[in-house]
Structures are given as C-alpha cells and as structure tokens.
PDB file of C-alpha atoms in Angstrom:
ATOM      1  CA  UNK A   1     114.377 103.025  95.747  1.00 42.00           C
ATOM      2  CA  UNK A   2     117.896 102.032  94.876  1.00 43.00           C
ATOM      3  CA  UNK A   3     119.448  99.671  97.028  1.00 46.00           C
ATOM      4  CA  UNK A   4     123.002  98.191  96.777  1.00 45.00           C
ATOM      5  CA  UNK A   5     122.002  94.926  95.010  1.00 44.00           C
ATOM      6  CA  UNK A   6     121.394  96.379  92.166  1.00 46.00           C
ATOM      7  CA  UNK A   7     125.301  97.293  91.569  1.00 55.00           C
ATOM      8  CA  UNK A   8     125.509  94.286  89.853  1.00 82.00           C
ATOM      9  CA  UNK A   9     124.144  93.217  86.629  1.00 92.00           C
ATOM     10  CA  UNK A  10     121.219  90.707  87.223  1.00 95.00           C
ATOM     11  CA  UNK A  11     121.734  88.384  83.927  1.00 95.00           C
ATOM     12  CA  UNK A  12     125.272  88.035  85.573  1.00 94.00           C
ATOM     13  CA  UNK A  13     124.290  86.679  89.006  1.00 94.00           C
ATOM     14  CA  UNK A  14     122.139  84.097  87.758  1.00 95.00           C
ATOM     15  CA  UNK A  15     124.471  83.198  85.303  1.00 95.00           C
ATOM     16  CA  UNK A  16     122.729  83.602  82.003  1.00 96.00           C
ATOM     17  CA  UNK A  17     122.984  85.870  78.640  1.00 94.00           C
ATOM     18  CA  UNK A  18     120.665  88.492  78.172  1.00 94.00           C
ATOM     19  CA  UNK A  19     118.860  86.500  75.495  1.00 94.00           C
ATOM     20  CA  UNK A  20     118.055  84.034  77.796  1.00 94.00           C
ATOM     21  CA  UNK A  21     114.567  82.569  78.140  1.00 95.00           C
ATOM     22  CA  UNK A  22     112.019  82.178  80.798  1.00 94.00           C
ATOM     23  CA  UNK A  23     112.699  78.598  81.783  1.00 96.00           C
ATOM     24  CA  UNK A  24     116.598  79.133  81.670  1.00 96.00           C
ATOM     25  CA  UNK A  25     116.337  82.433  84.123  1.00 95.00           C
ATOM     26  CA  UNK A  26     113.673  79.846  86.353  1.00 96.00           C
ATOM     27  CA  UNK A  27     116.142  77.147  85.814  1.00 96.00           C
ATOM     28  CA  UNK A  28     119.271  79.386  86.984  1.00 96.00           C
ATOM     29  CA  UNK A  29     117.450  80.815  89.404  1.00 96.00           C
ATOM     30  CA  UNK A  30     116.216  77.197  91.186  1.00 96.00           C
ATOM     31  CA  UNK A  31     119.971  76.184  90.777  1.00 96.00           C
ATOM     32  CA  UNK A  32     121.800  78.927  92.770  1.00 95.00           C
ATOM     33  CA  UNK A  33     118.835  79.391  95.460  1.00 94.00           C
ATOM     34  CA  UNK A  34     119.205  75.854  96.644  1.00 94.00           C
ATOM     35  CA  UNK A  35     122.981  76.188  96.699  1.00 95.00           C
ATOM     36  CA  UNK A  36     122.919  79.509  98.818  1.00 94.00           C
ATOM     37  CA  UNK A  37     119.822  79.855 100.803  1.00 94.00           C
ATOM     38  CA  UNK A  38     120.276  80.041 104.385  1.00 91.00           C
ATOM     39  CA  UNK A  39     118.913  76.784 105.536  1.00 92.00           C
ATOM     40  CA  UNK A  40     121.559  75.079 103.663  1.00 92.00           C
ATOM     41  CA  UNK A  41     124.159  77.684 104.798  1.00 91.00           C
ATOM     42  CA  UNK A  42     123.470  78.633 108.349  1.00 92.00           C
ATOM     43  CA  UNK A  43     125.499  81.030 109.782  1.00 92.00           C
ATOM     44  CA  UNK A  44     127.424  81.776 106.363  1.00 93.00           C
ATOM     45  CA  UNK A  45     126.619  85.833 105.603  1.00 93.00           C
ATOM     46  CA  UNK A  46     128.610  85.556 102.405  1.00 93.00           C
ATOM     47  CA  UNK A  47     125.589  82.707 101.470  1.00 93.00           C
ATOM     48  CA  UNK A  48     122.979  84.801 102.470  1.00 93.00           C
ATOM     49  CA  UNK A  49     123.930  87.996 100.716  1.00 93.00           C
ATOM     50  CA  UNK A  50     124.206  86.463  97.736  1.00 94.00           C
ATOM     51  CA  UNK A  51     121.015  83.993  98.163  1.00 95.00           C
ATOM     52  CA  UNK A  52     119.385  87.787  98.051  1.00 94.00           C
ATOM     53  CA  UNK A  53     121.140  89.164  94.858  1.00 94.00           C
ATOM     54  CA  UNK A  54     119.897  85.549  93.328  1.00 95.00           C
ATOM     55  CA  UNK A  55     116.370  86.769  94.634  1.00 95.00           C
ATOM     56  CA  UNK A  56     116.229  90.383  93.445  1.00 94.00           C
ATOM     57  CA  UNK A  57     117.872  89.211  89.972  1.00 95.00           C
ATOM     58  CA  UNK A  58     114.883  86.629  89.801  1.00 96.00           C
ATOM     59  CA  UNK A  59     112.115  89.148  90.467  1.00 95.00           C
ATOM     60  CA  UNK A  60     113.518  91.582  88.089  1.00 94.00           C
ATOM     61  CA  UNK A  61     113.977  89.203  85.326  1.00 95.00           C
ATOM     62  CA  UNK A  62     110.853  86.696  85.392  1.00 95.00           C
ATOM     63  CA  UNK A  63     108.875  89.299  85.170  1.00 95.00           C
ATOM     64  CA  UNK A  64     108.614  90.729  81.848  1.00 95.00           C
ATOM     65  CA  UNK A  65     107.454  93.965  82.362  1.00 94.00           C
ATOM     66  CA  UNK A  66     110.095  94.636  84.913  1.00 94.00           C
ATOM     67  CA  UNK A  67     112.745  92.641  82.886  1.00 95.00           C
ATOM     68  CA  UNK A  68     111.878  95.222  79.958  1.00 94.00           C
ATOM     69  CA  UNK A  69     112.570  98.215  81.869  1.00 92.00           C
ATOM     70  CA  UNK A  70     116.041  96.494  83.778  1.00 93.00           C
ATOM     71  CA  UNK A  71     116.539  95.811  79.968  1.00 93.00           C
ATOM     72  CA  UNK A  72     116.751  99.663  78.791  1.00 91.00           C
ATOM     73  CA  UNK A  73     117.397 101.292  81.830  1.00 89.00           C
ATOM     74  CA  UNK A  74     119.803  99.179  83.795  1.00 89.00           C
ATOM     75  CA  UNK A  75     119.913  99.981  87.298  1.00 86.00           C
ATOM     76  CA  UNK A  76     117.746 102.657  87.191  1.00 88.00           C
ATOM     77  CA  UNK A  77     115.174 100.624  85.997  1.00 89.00           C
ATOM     78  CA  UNK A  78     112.863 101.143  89.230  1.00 90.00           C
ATOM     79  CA  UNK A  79     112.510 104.825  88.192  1.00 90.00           C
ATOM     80  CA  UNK A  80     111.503 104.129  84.181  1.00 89.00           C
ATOM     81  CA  UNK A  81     107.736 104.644  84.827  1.00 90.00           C
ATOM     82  CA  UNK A  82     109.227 108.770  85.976  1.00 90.00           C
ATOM     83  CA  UNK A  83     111.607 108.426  82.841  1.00 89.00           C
ATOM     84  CA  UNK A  84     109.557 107.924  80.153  1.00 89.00           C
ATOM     85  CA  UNK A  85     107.077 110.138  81.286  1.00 89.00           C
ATOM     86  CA  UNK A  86     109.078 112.908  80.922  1.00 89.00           C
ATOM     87  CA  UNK A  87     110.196 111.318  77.715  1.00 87.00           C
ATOM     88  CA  UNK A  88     106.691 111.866  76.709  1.00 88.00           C
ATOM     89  CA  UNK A  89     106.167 115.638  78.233  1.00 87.00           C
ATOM     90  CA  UNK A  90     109.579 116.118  76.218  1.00 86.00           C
ATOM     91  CA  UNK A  91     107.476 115.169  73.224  1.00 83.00           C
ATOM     92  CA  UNK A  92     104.834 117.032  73.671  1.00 80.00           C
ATOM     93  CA  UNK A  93     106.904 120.336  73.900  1.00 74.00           C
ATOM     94  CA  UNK A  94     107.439 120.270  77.353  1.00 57.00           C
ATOM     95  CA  UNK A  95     110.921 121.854  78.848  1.00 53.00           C
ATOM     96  CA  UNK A  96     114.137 121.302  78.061  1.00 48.00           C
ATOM     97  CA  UNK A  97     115.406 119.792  81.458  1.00 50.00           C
ATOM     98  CA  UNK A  98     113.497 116.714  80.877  1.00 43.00           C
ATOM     99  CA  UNK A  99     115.446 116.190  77.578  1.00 45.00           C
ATOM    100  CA  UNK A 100     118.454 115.703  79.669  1.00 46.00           C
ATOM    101  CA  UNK A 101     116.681 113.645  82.531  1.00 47.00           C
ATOM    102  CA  UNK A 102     116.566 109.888  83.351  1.00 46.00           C
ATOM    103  CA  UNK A 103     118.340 107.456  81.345  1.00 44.00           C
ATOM    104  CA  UNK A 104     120.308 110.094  79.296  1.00 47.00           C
ATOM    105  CA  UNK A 105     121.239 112.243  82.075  1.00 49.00           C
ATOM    106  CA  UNK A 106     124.505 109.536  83.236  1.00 49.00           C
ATOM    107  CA  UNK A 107     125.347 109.644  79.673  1.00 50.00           C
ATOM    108  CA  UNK A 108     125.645 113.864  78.667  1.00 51.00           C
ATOM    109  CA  UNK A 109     127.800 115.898  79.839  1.00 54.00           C
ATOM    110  CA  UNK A 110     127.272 119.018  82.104  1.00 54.00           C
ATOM    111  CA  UNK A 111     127.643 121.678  79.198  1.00 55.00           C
ATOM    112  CA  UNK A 112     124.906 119.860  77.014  1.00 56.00           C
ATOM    113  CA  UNK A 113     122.739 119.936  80.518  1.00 57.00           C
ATOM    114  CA  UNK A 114     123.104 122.894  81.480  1.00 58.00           C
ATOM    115  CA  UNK A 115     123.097 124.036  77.627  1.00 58.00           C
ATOM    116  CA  UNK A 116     119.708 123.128  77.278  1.00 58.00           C
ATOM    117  CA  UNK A 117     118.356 124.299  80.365  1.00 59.00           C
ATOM    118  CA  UNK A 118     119.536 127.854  79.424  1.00 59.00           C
ATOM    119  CA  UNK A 119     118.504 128.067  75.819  1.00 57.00           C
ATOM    120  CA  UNK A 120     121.618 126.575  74.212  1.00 52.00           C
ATOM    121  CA  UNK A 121     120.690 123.479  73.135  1.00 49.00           C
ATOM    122  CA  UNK A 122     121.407 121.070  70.342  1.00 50.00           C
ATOM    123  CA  UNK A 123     117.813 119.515  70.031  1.00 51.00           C
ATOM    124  CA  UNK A 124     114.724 120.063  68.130  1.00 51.00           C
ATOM    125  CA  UNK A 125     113.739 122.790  70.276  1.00 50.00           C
ATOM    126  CA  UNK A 126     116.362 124.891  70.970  1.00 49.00           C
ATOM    127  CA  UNK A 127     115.332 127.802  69.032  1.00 53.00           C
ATOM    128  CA  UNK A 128     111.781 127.279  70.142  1.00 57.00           C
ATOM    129  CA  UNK A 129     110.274 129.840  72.734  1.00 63.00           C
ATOM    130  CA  UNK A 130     107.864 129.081  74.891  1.00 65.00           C
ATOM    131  CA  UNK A 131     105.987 130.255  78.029  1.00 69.00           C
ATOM    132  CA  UNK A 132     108.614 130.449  80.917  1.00 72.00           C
ATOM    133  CA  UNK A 133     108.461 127.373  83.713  1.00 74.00           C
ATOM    134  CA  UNK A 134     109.443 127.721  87.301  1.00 76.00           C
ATOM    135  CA  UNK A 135     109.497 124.939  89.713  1.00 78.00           C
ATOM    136  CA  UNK A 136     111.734 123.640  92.990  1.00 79.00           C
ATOM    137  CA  UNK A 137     114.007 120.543  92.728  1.00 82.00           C
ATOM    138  CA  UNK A 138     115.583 119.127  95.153  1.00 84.00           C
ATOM    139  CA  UNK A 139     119.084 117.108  93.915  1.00 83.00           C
ATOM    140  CA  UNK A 140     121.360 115.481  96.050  1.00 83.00           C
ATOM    141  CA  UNK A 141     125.018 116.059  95.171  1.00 83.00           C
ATOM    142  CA  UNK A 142     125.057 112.335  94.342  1.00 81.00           C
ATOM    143  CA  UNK A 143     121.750 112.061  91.929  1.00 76.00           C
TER     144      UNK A 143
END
C-alpha cells in the first residue's frame, strides 16, 4: 500500500540525518507535531497535510524494524517482507524473474529484465537449466 506521503524522504520531513538517533527522531518529531497539528492550526490544510507526513515519517522511523527496511528499500519499504523473499527463492535456485524483482527492478534496465527472463542473463544462473515455471502476473503499466 503506497500512498502519496511516502514521495518524500522521511529523515527529511522531520528534519534529521539518517544517522540520527532515537531521541533526536522523538525529539524532531514532538517539535514539528506541536507546530502543525490541527488544533493549533484549524482550518489550515497546508498544516494538516504536513502534521500527517510528520506522522507517517515518525512511525516509519521509531520503529526499528520498519526504519531498517525504509533504510534499504526507500519507498518501497512496505513491500520488503515480498522482496526479500524472493531474494531468498532467488537463492535457493528459484527463477530468474525474481532476480530482477523488488528493490533492483527500478534500478536495471529492460534488456537485463527481460534478458534474464528469457535465458540471457548475466547472473550466476544463466547457463543453468532447470524445470520450466509457468504462472499469471498481473502488472500495471505503472508497477
């Protein structure tokens, strides 16, 4: 579930580096929700959006398992449980789409993609064969 907070970089609207600790993210975060929350702002939608970015930046980032995964996978960190499982079916010898999914997938290009999901690819296993894998995927033309 991507939603359009996440467009921004969370260590950026609170205001602190990415090596920042605990206290200074609760500290940050105490700071800007006083000065925008609503009660202090009424009627001011400019204070209220960003009195939520504050919020979802907060509950990414005081929590450390969450803060882990924003930390590798940026915005897409909601879908790093599905990532690194196929990470780990990768490992295990599983097929070559999942090489090129997640994370990495924004990064490659469509050649290497599509490469490896027809036999040409650059990894480990592209000279491997295998039992043949068929299954349905539905991608939207902007995933």
């Amino acid at each position: 579930m991507l939603n359009p907070v996440m467009a921004k970089n969370f260590y950026d609207v609170l205001g602190v580096s990415r090596s920042a600790s605990e206290k200074e993210i609760r500290s940050a975060y105490r700071k800007l929700a006083r000065k925008f929350h609503p009660d202090v702002n009424p009627g001011n939608a400019s204070a209220e959006s960003q009195f939520k970015e504050v919020n979802a930046a907060f509950d990414v980032l005081s929590d450390p398992d969450k803060r882990r995964k924003y930390d590798k996978y940026g915005d897409r960190w909601e879908m790093a449980d599905q990532i690194e499982e196929m990470q780990r079916q990768q490992a295990a010898g599983g097929g070559g789409f999942a090489r090129n999914a997640g994370a990495t997938f924004g990064d490659g290009d469509l050649g290497s993609i599509f490469g490896d999901l027809f036999g040409r690819g650059r990894g480990r296993n592209a000279n491997r064969r295998g039992q043949d894998i068929e299954t349905s995927v539905e991608v939207s033309l902007e995933e």
